CSV table of C-alpha atoms (C1' of nucleotides) in Angstrom, one decimal:
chain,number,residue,atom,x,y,z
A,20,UNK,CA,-5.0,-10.5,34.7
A,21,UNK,CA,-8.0,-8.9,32.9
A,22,UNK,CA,-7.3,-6.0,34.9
A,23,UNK,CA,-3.5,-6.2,33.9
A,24,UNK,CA,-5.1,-6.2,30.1
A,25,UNK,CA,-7.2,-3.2,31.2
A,26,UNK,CA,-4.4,-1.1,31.9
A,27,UNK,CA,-2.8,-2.1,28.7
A,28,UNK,CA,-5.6,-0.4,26.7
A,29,UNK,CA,-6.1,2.4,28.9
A,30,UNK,CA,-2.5,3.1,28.6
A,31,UNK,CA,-2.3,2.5,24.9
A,32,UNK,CA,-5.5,5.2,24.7
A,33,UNK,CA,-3.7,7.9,26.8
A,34,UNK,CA,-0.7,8.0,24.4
A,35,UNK,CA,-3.1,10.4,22.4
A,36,UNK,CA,-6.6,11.7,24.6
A,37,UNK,CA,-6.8,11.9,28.3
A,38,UNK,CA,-9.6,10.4,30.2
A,39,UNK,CA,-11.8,10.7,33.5
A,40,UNK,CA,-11.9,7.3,36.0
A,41,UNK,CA,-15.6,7.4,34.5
A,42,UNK,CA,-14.8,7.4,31.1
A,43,UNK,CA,-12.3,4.8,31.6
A,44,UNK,CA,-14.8,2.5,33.0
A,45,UNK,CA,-17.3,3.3,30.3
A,46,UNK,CA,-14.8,2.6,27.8
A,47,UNK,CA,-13.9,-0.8,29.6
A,48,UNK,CA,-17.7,-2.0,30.0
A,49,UNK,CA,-18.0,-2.2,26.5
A,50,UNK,CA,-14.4,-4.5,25.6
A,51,UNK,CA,-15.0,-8.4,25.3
A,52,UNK,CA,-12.3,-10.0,26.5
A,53,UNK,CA,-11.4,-13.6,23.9
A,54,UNK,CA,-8.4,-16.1,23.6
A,55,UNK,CA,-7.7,-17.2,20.7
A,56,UNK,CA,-5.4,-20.5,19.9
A,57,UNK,CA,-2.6,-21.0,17.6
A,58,UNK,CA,-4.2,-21.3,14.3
A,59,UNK,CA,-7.8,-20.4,15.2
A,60,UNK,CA,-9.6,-17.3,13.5
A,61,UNK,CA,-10.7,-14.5,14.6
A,62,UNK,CA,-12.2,-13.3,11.4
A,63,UNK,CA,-12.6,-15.1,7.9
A,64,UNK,CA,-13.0,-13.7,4.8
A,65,UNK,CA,-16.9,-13.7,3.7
A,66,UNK,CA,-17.6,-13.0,7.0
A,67,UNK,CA,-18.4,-9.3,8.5
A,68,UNK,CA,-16.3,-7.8,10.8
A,69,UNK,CA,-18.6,-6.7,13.6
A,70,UNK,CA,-15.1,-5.9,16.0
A,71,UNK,CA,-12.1,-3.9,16.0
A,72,UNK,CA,-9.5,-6.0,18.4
A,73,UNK,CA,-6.6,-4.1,20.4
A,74,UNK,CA,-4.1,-7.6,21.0
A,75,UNK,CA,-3.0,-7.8,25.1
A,76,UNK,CA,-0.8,-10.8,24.5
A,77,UNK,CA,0.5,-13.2,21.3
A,78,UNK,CA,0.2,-12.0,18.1
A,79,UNK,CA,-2.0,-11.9,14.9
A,80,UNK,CA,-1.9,-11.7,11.1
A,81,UNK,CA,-4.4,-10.1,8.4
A,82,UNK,CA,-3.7,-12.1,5.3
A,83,UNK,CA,-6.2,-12.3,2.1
A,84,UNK,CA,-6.1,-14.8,-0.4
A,85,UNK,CA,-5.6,-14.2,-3.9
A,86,UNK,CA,-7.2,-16.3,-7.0
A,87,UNK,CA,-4.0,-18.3,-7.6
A,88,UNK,CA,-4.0,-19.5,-4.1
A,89,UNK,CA,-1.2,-17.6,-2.1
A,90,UNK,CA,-1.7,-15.6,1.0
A,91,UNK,CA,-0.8,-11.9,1.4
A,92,UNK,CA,0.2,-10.6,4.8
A,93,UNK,CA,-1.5,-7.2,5.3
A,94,UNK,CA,-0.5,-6.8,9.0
A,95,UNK,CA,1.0,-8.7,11.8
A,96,UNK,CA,-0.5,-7.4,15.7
A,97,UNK,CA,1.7,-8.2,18.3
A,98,UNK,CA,0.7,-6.9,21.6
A,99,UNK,CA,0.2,-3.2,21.6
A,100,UNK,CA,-1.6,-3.4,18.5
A,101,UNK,CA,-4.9,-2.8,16.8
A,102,UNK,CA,-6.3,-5.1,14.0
A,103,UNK,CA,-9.7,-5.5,11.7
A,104,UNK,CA,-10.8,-5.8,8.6
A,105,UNK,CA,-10.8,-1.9,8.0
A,106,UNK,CA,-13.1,-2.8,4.9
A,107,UNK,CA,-15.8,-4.7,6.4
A,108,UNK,CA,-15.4,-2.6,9.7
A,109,UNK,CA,-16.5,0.5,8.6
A,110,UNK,CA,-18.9,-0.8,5.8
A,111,UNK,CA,-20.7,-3.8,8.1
A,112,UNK,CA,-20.4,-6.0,4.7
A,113,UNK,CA,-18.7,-8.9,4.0
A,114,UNK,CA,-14.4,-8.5,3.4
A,115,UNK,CA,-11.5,-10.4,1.9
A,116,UNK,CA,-9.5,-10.4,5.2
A,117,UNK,CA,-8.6,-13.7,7.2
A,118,UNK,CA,-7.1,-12.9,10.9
A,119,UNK,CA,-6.1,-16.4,12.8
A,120,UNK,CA,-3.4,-16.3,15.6
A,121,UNK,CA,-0.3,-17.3,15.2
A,122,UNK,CA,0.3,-17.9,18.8
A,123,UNK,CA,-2.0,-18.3,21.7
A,124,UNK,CA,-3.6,-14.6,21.6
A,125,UNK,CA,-6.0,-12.7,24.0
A,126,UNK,CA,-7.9,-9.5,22.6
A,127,UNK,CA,-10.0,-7.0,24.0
A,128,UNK,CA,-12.4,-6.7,21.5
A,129,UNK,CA,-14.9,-3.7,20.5
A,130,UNK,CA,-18.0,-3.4,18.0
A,131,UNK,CA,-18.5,-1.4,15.3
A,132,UNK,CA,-22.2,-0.5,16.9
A,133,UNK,CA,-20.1,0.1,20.8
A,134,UNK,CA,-17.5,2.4,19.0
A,135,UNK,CA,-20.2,4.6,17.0
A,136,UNK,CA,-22.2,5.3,20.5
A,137,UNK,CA,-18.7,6.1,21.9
A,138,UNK,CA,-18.0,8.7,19.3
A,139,UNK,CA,-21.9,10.4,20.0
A,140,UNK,CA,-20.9,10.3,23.7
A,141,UNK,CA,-17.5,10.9,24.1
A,142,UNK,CA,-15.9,12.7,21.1
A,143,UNK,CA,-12.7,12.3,22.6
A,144,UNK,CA,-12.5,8.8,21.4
A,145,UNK,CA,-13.7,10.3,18.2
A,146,UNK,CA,-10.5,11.3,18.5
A,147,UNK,CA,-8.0,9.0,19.4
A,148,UNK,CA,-9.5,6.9,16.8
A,149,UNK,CA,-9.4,9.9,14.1
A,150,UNK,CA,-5.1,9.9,15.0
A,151,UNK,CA,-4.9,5.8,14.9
A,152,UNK,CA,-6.0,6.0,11.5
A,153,UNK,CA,-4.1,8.7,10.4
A,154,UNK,CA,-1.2,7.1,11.5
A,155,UNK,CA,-2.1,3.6,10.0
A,156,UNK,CA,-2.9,5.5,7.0
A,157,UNK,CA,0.6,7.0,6.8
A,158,UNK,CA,2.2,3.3,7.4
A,159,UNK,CA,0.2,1.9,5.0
A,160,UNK,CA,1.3,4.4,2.0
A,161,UNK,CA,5.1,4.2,3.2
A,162,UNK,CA,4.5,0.1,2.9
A,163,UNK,CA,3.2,0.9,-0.8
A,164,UNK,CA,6.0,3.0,-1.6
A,165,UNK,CA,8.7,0.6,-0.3
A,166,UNK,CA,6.8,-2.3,-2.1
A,167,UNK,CA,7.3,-0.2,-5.6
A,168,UNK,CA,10.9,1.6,-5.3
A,169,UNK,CA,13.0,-1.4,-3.1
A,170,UNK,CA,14.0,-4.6,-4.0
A,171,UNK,CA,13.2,-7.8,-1.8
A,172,UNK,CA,16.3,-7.5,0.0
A,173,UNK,CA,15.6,-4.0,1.2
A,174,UNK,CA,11.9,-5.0,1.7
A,175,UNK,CA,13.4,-7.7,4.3
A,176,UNK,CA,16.0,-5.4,6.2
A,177,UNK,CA,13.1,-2.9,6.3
A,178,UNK,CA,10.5,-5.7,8.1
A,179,UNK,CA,13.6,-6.5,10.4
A,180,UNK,CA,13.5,-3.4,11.3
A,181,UNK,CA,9.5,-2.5,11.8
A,182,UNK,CA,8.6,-5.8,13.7
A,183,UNK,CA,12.0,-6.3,15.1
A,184,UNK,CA,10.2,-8.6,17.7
A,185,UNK,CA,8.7,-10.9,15.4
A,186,UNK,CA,11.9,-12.2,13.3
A,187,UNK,CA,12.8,-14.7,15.5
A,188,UNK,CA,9.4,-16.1,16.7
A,189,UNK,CA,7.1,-16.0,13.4
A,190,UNK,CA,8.0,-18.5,10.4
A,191,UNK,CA,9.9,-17.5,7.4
A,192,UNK,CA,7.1,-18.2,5.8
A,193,UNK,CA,4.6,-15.3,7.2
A,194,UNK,CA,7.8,-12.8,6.5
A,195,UNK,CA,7.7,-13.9,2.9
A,196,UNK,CA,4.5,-13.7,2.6
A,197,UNK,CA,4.8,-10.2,4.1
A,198,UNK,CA,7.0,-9.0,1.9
A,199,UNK,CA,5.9,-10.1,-1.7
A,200,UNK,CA,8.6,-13.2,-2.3
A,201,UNK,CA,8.3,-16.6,-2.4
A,202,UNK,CA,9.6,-18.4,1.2
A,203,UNK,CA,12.3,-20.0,-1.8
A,204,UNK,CA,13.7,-16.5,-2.4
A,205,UNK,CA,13.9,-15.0,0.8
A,206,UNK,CA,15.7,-18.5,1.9
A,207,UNK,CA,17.9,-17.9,-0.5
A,208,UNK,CA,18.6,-14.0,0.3
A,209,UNK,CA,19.3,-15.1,3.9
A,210,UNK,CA,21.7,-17.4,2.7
A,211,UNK,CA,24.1,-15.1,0.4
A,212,UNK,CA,23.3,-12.1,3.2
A,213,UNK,CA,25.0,-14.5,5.7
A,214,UNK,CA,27.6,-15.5,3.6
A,215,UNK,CA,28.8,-11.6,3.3
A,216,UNK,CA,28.1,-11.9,7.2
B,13,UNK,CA,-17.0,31.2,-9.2
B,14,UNK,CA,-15.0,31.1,-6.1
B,15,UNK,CA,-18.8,30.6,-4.8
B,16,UNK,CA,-19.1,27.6,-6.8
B,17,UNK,CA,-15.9,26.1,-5.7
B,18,UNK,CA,-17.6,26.9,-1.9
B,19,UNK,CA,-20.5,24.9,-3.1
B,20,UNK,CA,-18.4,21.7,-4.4
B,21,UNK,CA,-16.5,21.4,-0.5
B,22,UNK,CA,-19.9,21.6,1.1
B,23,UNK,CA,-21.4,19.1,-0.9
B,24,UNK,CA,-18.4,16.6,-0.7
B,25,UNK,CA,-18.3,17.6,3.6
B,26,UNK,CA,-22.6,17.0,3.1
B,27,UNK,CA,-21.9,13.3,2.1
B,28,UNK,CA,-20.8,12.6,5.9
B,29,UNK,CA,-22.0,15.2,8.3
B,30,UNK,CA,-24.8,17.7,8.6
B,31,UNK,CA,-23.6,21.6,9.0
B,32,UNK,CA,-25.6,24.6,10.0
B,33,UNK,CA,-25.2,27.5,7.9
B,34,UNK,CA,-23.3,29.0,10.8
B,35,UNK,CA,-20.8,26.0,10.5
B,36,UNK,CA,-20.6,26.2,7.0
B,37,UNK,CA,-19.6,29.9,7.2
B,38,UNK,CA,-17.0,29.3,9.9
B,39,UNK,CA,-15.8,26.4,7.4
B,40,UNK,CA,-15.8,28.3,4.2
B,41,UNK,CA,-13.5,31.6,6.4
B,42,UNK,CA,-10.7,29.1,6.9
B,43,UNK,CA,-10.2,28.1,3.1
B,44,UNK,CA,-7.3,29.6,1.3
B,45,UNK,CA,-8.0,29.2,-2.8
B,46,UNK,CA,-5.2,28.4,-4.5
B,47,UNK,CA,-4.3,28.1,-8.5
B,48,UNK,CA,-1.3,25.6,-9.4
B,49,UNK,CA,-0.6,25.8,-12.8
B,50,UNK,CA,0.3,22.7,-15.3
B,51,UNK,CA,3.4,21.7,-13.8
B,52,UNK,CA,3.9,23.9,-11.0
B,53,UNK,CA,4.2,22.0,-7.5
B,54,UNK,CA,1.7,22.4,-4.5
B,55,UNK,CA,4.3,20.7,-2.2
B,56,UNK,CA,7.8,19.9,-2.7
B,57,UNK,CA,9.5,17.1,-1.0
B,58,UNK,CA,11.8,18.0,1.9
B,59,UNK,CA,9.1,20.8,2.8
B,60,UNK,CA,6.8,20.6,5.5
B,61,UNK,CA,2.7,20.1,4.1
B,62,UNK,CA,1.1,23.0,6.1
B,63,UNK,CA,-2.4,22.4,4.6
B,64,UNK,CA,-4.4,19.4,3.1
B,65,UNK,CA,-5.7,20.8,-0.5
B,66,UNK,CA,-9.2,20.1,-2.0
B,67,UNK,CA,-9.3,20.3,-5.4
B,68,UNK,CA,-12.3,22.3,-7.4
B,69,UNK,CA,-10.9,22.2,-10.8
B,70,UNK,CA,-8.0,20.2,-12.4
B,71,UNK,CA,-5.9,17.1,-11.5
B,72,UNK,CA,-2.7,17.4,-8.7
B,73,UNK,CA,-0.7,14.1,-8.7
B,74,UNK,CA,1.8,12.7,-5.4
B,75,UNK,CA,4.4,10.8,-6.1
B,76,UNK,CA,7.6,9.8,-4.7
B,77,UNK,CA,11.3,9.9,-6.4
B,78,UNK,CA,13.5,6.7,-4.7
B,79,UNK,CA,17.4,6.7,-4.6
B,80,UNK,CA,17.5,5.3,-8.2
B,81,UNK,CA,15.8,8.4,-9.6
B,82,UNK,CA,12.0,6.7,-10.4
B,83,UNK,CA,8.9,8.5,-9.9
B,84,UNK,CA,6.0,6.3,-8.0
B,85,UNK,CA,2.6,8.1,-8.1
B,86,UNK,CA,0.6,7.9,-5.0
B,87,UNK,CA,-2.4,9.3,-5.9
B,88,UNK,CA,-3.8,11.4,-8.5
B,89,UNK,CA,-6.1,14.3,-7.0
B,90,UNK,CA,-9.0,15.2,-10.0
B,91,UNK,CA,-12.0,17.3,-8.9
B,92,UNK,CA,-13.7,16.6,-5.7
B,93,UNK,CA,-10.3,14.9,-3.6
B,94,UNK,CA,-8.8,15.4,-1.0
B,95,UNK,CA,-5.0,15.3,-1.1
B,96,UNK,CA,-1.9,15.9,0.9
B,97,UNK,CA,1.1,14.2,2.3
B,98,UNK,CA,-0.7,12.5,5.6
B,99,UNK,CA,2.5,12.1,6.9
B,100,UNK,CA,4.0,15.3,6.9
B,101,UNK,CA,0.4,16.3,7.3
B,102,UNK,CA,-0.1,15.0,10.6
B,103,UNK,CA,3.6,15.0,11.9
B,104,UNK,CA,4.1,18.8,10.7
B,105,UNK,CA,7.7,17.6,9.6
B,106,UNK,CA,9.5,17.3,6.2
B,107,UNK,CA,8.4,14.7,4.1
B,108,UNK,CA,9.3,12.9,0.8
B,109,UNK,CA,5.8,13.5,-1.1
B,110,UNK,CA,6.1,16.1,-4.3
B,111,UNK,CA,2.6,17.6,-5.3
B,112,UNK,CA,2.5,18.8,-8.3
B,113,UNK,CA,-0.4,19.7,-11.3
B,114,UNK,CA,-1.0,17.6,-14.2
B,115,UNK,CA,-2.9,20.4,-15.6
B,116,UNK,CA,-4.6,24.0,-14.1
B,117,UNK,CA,-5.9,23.1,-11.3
B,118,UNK,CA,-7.5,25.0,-8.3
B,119,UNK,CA,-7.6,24.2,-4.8
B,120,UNK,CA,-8.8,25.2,-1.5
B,121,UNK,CA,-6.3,25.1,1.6
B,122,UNK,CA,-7.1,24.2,4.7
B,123,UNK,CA,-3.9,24.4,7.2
B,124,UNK,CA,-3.5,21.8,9.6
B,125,UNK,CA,-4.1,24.2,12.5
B,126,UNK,CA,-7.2,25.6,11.1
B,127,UNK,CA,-7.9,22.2,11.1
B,128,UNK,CA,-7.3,20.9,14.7
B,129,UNK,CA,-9.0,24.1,16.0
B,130,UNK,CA,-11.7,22.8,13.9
B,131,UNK,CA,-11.9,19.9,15.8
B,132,UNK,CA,-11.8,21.3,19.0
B,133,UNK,CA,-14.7,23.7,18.5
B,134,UNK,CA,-16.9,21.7,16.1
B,135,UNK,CA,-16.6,17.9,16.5
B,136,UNK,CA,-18.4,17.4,13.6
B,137,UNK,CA,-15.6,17.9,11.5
B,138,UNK,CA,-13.5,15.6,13.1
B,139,UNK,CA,-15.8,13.3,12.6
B,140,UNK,CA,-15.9,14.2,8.9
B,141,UNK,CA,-12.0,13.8,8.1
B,142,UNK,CA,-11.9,10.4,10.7
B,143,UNK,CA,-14.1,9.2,7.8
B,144,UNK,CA,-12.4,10.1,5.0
B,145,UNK,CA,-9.5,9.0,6.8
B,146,UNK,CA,-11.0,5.2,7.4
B,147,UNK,CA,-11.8,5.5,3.5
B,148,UNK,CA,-8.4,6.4,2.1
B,149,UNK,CA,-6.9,3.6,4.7
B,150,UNK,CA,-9.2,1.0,3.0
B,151,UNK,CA,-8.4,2.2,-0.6
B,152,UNK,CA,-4.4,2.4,0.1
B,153,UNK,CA,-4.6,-1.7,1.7
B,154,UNK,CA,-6.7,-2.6,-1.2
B,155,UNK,CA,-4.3,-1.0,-3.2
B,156,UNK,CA,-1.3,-2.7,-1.6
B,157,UNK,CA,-2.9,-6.2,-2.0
B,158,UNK,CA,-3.4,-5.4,-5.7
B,159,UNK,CA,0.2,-4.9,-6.1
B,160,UNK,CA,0.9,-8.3,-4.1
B,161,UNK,CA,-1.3,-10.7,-6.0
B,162,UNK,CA,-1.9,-9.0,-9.3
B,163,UNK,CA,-0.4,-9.1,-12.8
B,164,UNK,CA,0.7,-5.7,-14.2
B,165,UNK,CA,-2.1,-6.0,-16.9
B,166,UNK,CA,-4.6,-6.8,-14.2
B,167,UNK,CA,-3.1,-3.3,-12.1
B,168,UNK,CA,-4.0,-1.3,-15.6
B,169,UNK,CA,-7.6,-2.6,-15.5
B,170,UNK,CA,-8.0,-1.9,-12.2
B,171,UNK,CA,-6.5,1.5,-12.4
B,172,UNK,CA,-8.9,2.2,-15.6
B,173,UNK,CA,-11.8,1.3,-13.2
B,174,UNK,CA,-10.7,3.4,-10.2
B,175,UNK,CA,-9.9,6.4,-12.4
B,176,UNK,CA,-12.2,6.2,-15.6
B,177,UNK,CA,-11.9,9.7,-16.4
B,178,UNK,CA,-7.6,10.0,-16.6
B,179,UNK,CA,-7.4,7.2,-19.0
B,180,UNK,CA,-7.5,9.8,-22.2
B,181,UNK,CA,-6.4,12.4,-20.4
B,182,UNK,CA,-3.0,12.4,-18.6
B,183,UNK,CA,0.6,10.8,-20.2
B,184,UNK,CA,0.7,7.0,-20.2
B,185,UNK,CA,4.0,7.0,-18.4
B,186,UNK,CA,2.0,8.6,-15.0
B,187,UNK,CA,-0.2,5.3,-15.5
B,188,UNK,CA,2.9,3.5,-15.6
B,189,UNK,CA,4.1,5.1,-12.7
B,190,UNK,CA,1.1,4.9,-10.9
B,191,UNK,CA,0.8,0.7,-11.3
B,192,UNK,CA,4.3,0.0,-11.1
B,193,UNK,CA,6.3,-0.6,-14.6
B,194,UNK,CA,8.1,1.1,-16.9
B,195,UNK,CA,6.1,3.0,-19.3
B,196,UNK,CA,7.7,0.9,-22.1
B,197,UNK,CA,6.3,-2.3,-20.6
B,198,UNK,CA,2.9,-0.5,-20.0
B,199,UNK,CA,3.2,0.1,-23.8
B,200,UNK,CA,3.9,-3.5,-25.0
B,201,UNK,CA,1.1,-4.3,-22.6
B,202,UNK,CA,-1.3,-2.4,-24.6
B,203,UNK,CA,-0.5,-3.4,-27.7
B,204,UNK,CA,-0.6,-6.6,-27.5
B,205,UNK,CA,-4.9,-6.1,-26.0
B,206,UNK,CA,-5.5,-4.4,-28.4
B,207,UNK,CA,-4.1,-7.1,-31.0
B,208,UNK,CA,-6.7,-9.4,-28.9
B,209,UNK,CA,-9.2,-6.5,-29.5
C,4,DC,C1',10.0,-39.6,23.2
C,5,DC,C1',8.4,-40.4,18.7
C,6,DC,C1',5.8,-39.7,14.6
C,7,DA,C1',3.5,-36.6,11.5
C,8,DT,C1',3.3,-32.3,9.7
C,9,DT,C1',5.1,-28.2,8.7
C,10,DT,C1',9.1,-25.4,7.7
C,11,DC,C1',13.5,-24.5,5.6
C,12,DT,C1',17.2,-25.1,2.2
C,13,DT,C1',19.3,-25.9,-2.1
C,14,DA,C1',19.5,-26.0,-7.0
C,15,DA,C1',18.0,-26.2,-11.9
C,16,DT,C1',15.1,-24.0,-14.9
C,17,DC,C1',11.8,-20.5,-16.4
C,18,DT,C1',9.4,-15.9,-17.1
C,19,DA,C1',7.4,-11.3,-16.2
C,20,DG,C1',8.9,-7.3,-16.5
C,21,DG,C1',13.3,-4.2,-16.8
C,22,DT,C1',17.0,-2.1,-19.6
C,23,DT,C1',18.9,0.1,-23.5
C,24,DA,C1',18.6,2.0,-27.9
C,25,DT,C1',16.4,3.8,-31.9
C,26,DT,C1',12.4,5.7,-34.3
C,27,DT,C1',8.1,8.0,-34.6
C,28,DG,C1',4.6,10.9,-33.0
C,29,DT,C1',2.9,14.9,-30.5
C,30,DA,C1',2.5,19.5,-28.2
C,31,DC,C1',3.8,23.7,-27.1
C,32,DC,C1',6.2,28.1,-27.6
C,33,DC,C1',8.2,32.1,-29.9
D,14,DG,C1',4.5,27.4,-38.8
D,15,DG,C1',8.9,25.3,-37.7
D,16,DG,C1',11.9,23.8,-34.1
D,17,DT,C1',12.6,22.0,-29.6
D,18,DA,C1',11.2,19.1,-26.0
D,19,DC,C1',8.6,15.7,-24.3
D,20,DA,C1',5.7,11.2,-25.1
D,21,DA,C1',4.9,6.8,-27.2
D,22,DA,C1',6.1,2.7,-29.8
D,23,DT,C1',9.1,-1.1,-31.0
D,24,DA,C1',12.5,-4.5,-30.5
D,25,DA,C1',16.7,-7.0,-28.8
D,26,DC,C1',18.6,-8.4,-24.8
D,27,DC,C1',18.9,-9.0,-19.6
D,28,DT,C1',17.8,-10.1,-14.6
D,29,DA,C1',15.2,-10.4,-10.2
D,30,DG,C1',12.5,-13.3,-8.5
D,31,DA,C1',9.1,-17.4,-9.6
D,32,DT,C1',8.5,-22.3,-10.3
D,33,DT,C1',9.4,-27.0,-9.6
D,34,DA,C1',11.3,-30.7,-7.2
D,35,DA,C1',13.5,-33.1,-3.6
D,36,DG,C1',15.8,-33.6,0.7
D,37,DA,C1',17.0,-31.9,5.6
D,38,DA,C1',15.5,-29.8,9.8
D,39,DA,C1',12.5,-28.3,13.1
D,40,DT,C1',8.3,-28.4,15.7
D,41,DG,C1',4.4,-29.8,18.2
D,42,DG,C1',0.8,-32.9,19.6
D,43,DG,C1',-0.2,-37.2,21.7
DNA sequence: CCCATTTCTTAATCTAGGTTATTTGTACCC
DNA sequence: GGGTACAAATAACCTAGATTAAGAAATGGG
């Protein structure tokens, strides 16, 4: 089953660089396997985010908090995916992010300190790191751009269509919180969508 | 002149990563200079972005025009950024970022397969832009959760803060553009501070 | 299987910010 | 230096989405 998680990485990793057996294993030495509940954190706000976490199975959410209370989704990780708190991550201080499960959830996690000496010793992974975040980097400026040109509506077909796995098993709730509205609104959207059918 | 604009990139690259005078030489060979005149584009959307510009002198701006005919800066680009539409970038396919100068500006290009060969023969440069990369990734989610949980009038501080030196110097309605309202709101907006004093 | 908690829906009311229109100010260009 | 084009201000009115409140439905933990 770890194994099985293994292979999940490694494949994820040879979408972009190619590696030897060896490097494979060197790569996996340095992953720490954790399950994390329904509800339980992985990171909190305040606190620093020593890992970045590549998800094997559930799925996680990135929120902050703002001052009047309400939660912002910055990212949801399904399996597949990679998730910190790209702040505190590269910095080693203390960030604004929570990240709690929102299903039961196993990571392979890898430090900050693991990932620099990977980058010394194998620049390949220097690599495949250098395209992840160009890529998060581009979906992160299309999310801005669709945040100030669409309306909520549009915002919500477009989620439907980014984590089309997630609509039916995440609440409402998260999605609105995704998207900018209030869980009242987008209840209300589904409503008159369905009514046009 | 064109020596000094040599000497601005070097420093800004000597922030990250140590070259040898060798390196820098190889470096400096690649750069195309470039002068965009006030108004005049660097990239047009629908075109593919060949090279990521550094600017020397001036202020480029990115924005994006949605399907009801608004303008939603991205960026602006004064002296010492990097700038470039990552996606088209990266993907070396159209994209839907216009680059254009605010006023005379000059800029060195640096094409995207100049780049990758840079990577291939002197890691350390891949190392430099997987840096600036995490850095722009961290500014563009801090800038998304600012235009989640913040008031409009909260988005112009912020945006005095992050670019002190545009305030006084480029048309209110690219602020405007830039945090996300009309420029006649970003107007009421300001008088009524200054009524506060 | 049942209770407690969380989630979802509906509806009335409210407001931040948009729209439209007009006026005034400013900059550049021949 | 005067006209044209663009930028900013002001004000009346409008709307997407927020707020508040209350009930209905779903979920999960024991």
């Amino acid at each position: 089953m770890s194994q099985a998680n293994h292979q999940t990485i490694l494949a994820n990793i040879a979408r972009h660089i190619e590696l030897t057996p060896a490097e494979q294993a060197r790569f996996i030495q340095l992953l720490t396997p954790k399950t994390i509940k329904r509800k339980q954190f992985l990171l909190n706000a305040q606190q620093v985010a020593r890992h970045v976490a590549f998800v094997t199975a559930g799925c996680l959410r990135a929120y902050t908090i703002d001052d009047n209370g309400f939660e912002h989704v910055l990212q949801f990780a399904p399996a597949d995916w990679w998730i910190t708190d790209m702040y505190s991550f590269i910095s080693q201080h203390e960030g604004d992010l929570n990240i709690d499960a929102i299903e039961d959830t196993e990571v392979l996690l890898l430090s900050r300190q693991d990932q620099l000496q990977l980058f010394d010793d194998i620049p390949k992974f220097e690599r495949f790191f250098r395209i992840i975040t160009e890529k998060s980097m581009v979906s992160s400026r299309k999310r801005l751009i669709d945040n100030l040109s669409l309306t909520a509506q549009e915002r919500y077909n477009t989620f439907c269509n980014y984590y089309p796995t997630l609509i039916n098993t995440i609440p409402q709730k998260q999605i609105a919180a995704y998207i900018g509205v209030t869980p009242e609104f987008l209840s209300k959207m589904r409503a008159q969508a369905s009514k046009k059918g």
